[in-house]
PDB file of C-alpha atoms in Angstrom:
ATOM      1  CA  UNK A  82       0.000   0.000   0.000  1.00 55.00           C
ATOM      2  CA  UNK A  83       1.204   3.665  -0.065  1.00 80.00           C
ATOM      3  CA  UNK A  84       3.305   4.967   2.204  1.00 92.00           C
ATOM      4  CA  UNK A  85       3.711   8.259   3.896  1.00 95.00           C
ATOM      5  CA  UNK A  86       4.084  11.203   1.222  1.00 96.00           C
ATOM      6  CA  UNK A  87       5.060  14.805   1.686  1.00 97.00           C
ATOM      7  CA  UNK A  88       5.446  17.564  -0.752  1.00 97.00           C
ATOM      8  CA  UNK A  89       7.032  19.761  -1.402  1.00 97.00           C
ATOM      9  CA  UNK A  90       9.811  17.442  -1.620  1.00 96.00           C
ATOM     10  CA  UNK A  91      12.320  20.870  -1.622  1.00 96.00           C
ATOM     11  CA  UNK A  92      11.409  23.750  -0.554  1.00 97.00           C
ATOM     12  CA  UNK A  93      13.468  27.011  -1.274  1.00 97.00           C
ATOM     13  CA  UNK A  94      12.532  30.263   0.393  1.00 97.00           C
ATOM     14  CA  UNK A  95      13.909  34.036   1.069  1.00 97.00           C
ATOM     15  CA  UNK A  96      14.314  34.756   5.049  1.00 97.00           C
ATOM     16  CA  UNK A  97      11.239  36.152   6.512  1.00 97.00           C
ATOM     17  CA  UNK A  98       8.571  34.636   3.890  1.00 97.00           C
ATOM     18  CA  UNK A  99       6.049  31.790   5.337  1.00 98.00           C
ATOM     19  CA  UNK A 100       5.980  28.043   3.908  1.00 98.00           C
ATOM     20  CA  UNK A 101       4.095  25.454   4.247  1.00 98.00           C
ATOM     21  CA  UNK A 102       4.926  21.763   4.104  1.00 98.00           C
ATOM     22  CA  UNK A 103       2.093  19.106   3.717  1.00 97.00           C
ATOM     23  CA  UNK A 104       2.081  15.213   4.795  1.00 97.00           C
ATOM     24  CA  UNK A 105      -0.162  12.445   4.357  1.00 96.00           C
ATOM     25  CA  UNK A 106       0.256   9.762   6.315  1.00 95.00           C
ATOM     26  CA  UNK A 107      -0.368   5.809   5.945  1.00 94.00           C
ATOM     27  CA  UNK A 108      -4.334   5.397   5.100  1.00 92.00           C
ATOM     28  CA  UNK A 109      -5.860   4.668   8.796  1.00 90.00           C
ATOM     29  CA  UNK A 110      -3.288   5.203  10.970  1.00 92.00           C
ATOM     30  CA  UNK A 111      -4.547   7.440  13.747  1.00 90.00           C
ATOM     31  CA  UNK A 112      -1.191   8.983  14.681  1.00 92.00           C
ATOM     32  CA  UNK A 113       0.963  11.707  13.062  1.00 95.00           C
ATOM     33  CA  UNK A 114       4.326  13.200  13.696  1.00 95.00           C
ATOM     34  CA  UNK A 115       6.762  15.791  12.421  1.00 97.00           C
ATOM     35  CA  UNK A 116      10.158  15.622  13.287  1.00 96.00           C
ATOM     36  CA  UNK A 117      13.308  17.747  11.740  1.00 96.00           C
ATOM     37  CA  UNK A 118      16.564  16.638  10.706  1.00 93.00           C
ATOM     38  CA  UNK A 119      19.187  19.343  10.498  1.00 90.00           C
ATOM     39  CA  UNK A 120      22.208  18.164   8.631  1.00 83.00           C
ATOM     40  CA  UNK A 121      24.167  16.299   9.997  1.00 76.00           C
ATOM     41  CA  UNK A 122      21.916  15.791  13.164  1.00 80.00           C
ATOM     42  CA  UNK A 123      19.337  13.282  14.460  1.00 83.00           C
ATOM     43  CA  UNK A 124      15.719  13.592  14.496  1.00 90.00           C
ATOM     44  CA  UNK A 125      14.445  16.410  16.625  1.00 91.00           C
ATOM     45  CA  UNK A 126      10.664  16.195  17.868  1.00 91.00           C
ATOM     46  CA  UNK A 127       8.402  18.826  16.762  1.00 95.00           C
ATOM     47  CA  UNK A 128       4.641  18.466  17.325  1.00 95.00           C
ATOM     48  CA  UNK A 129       2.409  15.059  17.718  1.00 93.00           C
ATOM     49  CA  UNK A 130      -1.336  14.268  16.542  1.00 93.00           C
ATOM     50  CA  UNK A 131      -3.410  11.519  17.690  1.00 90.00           C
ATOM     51  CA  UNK A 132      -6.728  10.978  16.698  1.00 85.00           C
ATOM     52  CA  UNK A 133      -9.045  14.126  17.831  1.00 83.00           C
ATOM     53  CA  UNK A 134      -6.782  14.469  21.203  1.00 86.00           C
ATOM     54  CA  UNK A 135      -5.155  18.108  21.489  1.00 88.00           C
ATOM     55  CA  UNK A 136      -1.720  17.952  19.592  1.00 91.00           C
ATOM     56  CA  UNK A 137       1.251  17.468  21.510  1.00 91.00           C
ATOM     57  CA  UNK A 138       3.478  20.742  20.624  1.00 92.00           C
ATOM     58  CA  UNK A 139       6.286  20.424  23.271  1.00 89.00           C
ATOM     59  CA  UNK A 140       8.679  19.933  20.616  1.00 91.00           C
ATOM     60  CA  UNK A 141       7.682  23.537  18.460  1.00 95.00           C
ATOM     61  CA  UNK A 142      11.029  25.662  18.662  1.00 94.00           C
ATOM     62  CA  UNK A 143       9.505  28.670  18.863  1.00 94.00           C
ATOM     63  CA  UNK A 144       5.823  30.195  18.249  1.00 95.00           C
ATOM     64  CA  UNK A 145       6.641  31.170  14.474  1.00 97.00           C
ATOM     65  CA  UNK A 146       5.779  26.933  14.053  1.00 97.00           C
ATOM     66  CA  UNK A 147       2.469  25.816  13.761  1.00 96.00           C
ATOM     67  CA  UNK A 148       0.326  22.586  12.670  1.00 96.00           C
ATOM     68  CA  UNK A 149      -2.362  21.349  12.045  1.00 94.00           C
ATOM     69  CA  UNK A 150      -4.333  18.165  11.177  1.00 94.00           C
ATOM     70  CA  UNK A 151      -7.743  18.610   9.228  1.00 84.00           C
ATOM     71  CA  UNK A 152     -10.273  15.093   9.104  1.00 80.00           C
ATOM     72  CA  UNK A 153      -7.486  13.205  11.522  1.00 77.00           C
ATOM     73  CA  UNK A 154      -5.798  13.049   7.957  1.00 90.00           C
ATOM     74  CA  UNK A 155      -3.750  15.494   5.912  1.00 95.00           C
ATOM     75  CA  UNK A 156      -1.520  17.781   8.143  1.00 96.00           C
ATOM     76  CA  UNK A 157       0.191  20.983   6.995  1.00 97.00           C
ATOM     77  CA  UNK A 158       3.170  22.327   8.909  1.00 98.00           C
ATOM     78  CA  UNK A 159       3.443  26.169   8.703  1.00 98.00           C
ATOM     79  CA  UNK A 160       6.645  27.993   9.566  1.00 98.00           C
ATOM     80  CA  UNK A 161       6.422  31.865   9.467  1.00 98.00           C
ATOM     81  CA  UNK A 162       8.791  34.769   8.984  1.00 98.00           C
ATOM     82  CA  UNK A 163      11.258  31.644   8.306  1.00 97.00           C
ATOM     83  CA  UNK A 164      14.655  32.072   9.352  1.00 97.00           C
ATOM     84  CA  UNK A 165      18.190  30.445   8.032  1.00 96.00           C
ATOM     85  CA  UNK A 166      18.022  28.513  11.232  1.00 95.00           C
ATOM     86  CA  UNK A 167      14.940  26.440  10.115  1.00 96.00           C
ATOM     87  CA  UNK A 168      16.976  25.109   6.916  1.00 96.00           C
ATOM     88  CA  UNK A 169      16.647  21.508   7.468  1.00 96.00           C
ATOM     89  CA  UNK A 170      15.025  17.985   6.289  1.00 96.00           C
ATOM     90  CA  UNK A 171      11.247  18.281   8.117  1.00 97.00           C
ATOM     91  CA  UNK A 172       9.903  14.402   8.034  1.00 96.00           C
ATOM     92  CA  UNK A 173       6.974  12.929   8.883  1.00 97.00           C
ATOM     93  CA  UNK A 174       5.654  10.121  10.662  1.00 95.00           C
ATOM     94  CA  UNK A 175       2.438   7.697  10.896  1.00 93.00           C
ATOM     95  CA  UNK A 176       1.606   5.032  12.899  1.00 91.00           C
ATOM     96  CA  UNK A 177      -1.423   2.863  13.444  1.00 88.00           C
ATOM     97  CA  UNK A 178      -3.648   2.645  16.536  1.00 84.00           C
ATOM     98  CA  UNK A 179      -1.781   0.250  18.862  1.00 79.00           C
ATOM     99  CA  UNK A 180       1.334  -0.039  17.281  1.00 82.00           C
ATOM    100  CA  UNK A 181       4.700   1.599  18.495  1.00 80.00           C
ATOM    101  CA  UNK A 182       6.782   1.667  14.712  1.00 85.00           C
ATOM    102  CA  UNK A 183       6.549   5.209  12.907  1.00 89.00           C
ATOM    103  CA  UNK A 184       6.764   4.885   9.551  1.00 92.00           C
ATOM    104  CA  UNK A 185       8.373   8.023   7.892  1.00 94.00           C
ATOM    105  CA  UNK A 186       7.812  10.180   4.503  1.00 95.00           C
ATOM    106  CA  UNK A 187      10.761  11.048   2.085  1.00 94.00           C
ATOM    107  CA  UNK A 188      10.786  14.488   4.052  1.00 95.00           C
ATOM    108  CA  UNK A 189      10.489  18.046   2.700  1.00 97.00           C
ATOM    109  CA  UNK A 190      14.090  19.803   2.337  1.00 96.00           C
ATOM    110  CA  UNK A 191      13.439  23.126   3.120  1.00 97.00           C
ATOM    111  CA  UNK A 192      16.263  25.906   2.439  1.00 97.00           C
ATOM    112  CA  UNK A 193      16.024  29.908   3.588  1.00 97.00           C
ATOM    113  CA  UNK A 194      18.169  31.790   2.014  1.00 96.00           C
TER     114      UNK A 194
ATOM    115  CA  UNK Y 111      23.715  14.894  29.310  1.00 58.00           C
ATOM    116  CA  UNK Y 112      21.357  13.834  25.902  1.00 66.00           C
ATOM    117  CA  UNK Y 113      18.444  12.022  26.441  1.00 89.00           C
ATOM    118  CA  UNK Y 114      20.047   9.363  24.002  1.00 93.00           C
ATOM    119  CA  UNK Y 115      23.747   8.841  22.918  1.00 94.00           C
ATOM    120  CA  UNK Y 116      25.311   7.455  19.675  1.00 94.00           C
ATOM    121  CA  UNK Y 117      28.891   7.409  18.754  1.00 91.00           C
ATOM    122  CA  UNK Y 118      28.690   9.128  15.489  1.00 88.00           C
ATOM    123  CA  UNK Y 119      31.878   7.097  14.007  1.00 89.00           C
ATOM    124  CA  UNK Y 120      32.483   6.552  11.425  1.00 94.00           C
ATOM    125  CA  UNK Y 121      32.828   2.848  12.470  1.00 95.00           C
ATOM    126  CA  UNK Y 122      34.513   1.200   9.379  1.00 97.00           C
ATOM    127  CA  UNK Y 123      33.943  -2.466   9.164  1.00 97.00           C
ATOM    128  CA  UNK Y 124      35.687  -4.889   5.928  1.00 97.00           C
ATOM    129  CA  UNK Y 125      32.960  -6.890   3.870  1.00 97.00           C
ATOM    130  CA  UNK Y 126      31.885  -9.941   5.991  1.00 97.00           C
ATOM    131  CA  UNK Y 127      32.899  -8.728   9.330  1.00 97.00           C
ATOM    132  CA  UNK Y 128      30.379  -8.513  12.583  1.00 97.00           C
ATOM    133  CA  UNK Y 129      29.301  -4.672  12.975  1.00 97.00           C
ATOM    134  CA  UNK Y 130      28.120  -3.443  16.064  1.00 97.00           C
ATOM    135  CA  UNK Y 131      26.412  -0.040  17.018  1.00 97.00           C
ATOM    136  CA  UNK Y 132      25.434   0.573  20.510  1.00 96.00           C
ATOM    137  CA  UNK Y 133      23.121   3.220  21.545  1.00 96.00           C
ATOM    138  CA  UNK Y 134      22.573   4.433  25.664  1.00 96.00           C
ATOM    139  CA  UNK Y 135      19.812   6.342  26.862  1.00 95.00           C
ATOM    140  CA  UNK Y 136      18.819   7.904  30.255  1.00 93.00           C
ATOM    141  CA  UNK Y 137      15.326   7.759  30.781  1.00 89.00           C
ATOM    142  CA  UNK Y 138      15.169   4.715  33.267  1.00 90.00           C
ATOM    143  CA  UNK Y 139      11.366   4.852  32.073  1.00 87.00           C
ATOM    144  CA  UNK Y 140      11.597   3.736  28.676  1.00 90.00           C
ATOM    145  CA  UNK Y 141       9.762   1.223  27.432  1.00 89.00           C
ATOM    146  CA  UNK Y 142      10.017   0.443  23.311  1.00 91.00           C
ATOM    147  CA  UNK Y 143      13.493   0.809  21.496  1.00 95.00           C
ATOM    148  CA  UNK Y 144      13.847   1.029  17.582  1.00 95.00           C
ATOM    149  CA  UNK Y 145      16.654   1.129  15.159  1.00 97.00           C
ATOM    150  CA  UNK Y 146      16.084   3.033  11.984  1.00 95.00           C
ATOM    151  CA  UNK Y 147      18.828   2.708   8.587  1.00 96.00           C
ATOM    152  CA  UNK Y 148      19.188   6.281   6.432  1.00 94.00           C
ATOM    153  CA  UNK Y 149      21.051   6.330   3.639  1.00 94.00           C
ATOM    154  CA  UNK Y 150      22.509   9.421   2.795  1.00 90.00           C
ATOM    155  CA  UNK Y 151      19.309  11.751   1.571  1.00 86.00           C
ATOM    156  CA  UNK Y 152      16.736   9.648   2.170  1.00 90.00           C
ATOM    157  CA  UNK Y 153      14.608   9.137   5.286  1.00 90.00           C
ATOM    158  CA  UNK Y 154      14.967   7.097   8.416  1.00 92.00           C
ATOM    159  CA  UNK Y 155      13.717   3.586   7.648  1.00 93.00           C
ATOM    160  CA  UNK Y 156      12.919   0.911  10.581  1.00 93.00           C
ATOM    161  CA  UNK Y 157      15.012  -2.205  10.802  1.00 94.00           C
ATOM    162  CA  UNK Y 158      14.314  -3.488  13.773  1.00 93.00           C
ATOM    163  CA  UNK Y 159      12.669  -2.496  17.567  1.00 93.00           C
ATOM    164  CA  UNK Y 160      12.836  -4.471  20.626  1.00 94.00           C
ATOM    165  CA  UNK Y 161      10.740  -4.185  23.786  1.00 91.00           C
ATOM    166  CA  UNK Y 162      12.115  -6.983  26.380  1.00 91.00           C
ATOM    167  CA  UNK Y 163      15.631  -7.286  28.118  1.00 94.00           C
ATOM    168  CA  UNK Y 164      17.719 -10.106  26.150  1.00 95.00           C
ATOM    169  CA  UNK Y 165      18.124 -11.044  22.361  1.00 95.00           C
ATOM    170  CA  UNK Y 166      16.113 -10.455  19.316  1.00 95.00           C
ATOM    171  CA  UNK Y 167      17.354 -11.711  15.943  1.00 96.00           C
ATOM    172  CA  UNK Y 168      16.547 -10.726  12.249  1.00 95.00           C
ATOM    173  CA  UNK Y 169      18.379 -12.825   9.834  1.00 96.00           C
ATOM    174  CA  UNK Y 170      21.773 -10.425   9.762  1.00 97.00           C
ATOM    175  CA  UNK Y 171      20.670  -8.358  12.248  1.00 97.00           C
ATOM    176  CA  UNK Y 172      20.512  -9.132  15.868  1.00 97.00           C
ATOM    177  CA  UNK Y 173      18.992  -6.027  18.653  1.00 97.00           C
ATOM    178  CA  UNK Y 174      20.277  -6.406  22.516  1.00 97.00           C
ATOM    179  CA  UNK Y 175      19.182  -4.898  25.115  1.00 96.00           C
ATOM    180  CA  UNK Y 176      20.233  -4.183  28.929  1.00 96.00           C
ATOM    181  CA  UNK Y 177      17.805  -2.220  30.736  1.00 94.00           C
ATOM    182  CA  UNK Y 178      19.875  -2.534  33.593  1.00 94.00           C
ATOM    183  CA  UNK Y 179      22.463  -0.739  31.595  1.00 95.00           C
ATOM    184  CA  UNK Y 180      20.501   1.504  29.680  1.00 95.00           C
ATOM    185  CA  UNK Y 181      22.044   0.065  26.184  1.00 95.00           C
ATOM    186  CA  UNK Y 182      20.944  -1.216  23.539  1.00 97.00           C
ATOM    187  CA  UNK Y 183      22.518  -2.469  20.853  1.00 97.00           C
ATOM    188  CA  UNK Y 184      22.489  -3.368  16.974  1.00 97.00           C
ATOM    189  CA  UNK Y 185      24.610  -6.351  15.533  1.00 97.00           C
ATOM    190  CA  UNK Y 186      25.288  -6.663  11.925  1.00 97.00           C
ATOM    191  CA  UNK Y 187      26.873  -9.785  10.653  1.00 98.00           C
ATOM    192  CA  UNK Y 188      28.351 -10.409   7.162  1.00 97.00           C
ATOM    193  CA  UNK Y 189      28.021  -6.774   6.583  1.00 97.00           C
ATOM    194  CA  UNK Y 190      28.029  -5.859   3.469  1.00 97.00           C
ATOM    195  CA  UNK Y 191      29.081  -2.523   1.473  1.00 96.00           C
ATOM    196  CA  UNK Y 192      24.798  -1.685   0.861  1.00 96.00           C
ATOM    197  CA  UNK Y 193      24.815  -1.824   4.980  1.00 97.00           C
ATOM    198  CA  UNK Y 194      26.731   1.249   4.896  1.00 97.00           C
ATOM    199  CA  UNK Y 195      24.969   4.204   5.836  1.00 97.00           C
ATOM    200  CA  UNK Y 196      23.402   5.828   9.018  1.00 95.00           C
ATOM    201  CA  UNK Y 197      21.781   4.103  12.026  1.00 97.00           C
ATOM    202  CA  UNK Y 198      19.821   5.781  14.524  1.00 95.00           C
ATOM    203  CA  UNK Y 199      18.956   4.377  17.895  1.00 96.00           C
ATOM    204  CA  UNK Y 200      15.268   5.790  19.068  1.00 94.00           C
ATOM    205  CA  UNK Y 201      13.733   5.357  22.458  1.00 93.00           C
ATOM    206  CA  UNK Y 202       9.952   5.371  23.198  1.00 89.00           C
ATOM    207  CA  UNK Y 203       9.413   6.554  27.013  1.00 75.00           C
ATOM    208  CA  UNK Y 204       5.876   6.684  27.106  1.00 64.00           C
ATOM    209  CA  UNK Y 205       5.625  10.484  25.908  1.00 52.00           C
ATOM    210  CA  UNK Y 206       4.643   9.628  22.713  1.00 69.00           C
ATOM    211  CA  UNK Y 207       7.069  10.816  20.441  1.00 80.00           C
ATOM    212  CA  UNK Y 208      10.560   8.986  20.015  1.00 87.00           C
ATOM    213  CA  UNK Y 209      13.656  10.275  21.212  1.00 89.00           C
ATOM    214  CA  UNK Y 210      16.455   9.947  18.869  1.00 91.00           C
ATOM    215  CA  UNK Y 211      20.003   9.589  19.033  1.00 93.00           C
ATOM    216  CA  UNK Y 212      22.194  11.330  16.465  1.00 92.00           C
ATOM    217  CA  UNK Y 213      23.208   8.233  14.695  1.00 94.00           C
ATOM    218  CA  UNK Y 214      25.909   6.307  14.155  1.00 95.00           C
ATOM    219  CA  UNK Y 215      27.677   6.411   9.989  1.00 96.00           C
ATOM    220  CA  UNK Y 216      28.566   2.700   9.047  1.00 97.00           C
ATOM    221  CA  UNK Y 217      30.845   2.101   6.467  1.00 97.00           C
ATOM    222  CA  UNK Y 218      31.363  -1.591   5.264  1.00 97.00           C
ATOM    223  CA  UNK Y 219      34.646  -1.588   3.541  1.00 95.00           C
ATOM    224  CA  UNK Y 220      34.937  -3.851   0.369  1.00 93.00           C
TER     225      UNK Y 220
END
């Protein structure tokens, strides 16, 4: 079956303009993450969805980061005023009701020049 | 002190040999440990995760783990040159989210 996609798959930006980075996850799984790679780096935690509970946004660096998840489905992933710091890989994660493996997207590769 | 620790390496191994990438972590509370491969560009895939103290084998690849200790381990044997690449250790504590370590850059040597 298909797997997680995201798009853009790159992303290339000026500093200070707003982008937006979409995932779907695996059909039925009730759980979505983002996570982002800087280079070089391991995977750092960003925000977590499950289901209809409230999201789990410990992970958001700062509040210029924002998500959302519309019909427990698509998610978008909104970074505003972007900055050179958030140049990184920004993947994303499903995983089904029960179940502790995430599976993970091809990422977006997003660059602010 | 980070939540969970990797040697980055690179650990170079020749074609055939036993690799082995070990992984701590300090949350005494976790619970589920996974061990993703990422090849250069491409995105974390799982190989194998392992829940109980002891062994758990997957034709090459074998997972320990020592709660005790707080390690956990990844054996490769034969390696072979398409092994090479990143692996990252992840830890599930019950928060939801995985913690991951920064990951450890195999290179199988042919």
């Amino acid at each position: 079956g298909a797997g997680v996609s995201q798009s853009p798959s790159n992303k290339v930006t000026e500093k200070g303009k707003d982008v937006e980075l979409r995932c779907d996850p695996i059909s039925g799984h009730t759980a979505l993450y983002w996570y982002r790679q800087s280079l070089g780096q391991g995977l750092e935690f960003l925000i977590y969805f499950q289901g209809n509970s409230a999201p789990d946004k410990s992970g958001l660096p700062s509040d210029r980061f924002s998500a959302e998840r519309t019909g427990g489905s698509v998610s978008t992933l909104t970074i505003q005023r972007t900055q050179q710091e958030d140049s990184a890989v920004y993947l994303c994660a499903s995983r089904d009701r029960g179940q502790e493996t995430q599976y993970f997207g091809p990422g977006t590769r997003l660059l602010v020049l | 002190q980070k939540e969970v620790e990797q040697n980055s390496g690179p650990l170079s191994v020749p074609e055939g040999a036993i690799a082995s990438l070990n992984c701590t972590y300090s949350d005494r509370g976790s619970q589920s440990f996974f061990w993703y491969r990422q090849y250069s560009g491409k995105s974390p895939e799982l190989i194998m995760f392992i829940y109980s103290n002891g062994d758990k084998e997957d034709g090459r690849f074998t997972a320990q783990l020592n709660k005790a200790s707080q390690y956990v381990s990844l054996l490769i044997r034969d390696s072979q040159p398409s092994d090479s690449a990143t692996y990252l250790c992840a830890v599930g504590t019950g928060r939801r989210a995985l913690t991951f370590g920064s990951g450890t850059r195999l290179q199988v040597q042919p």
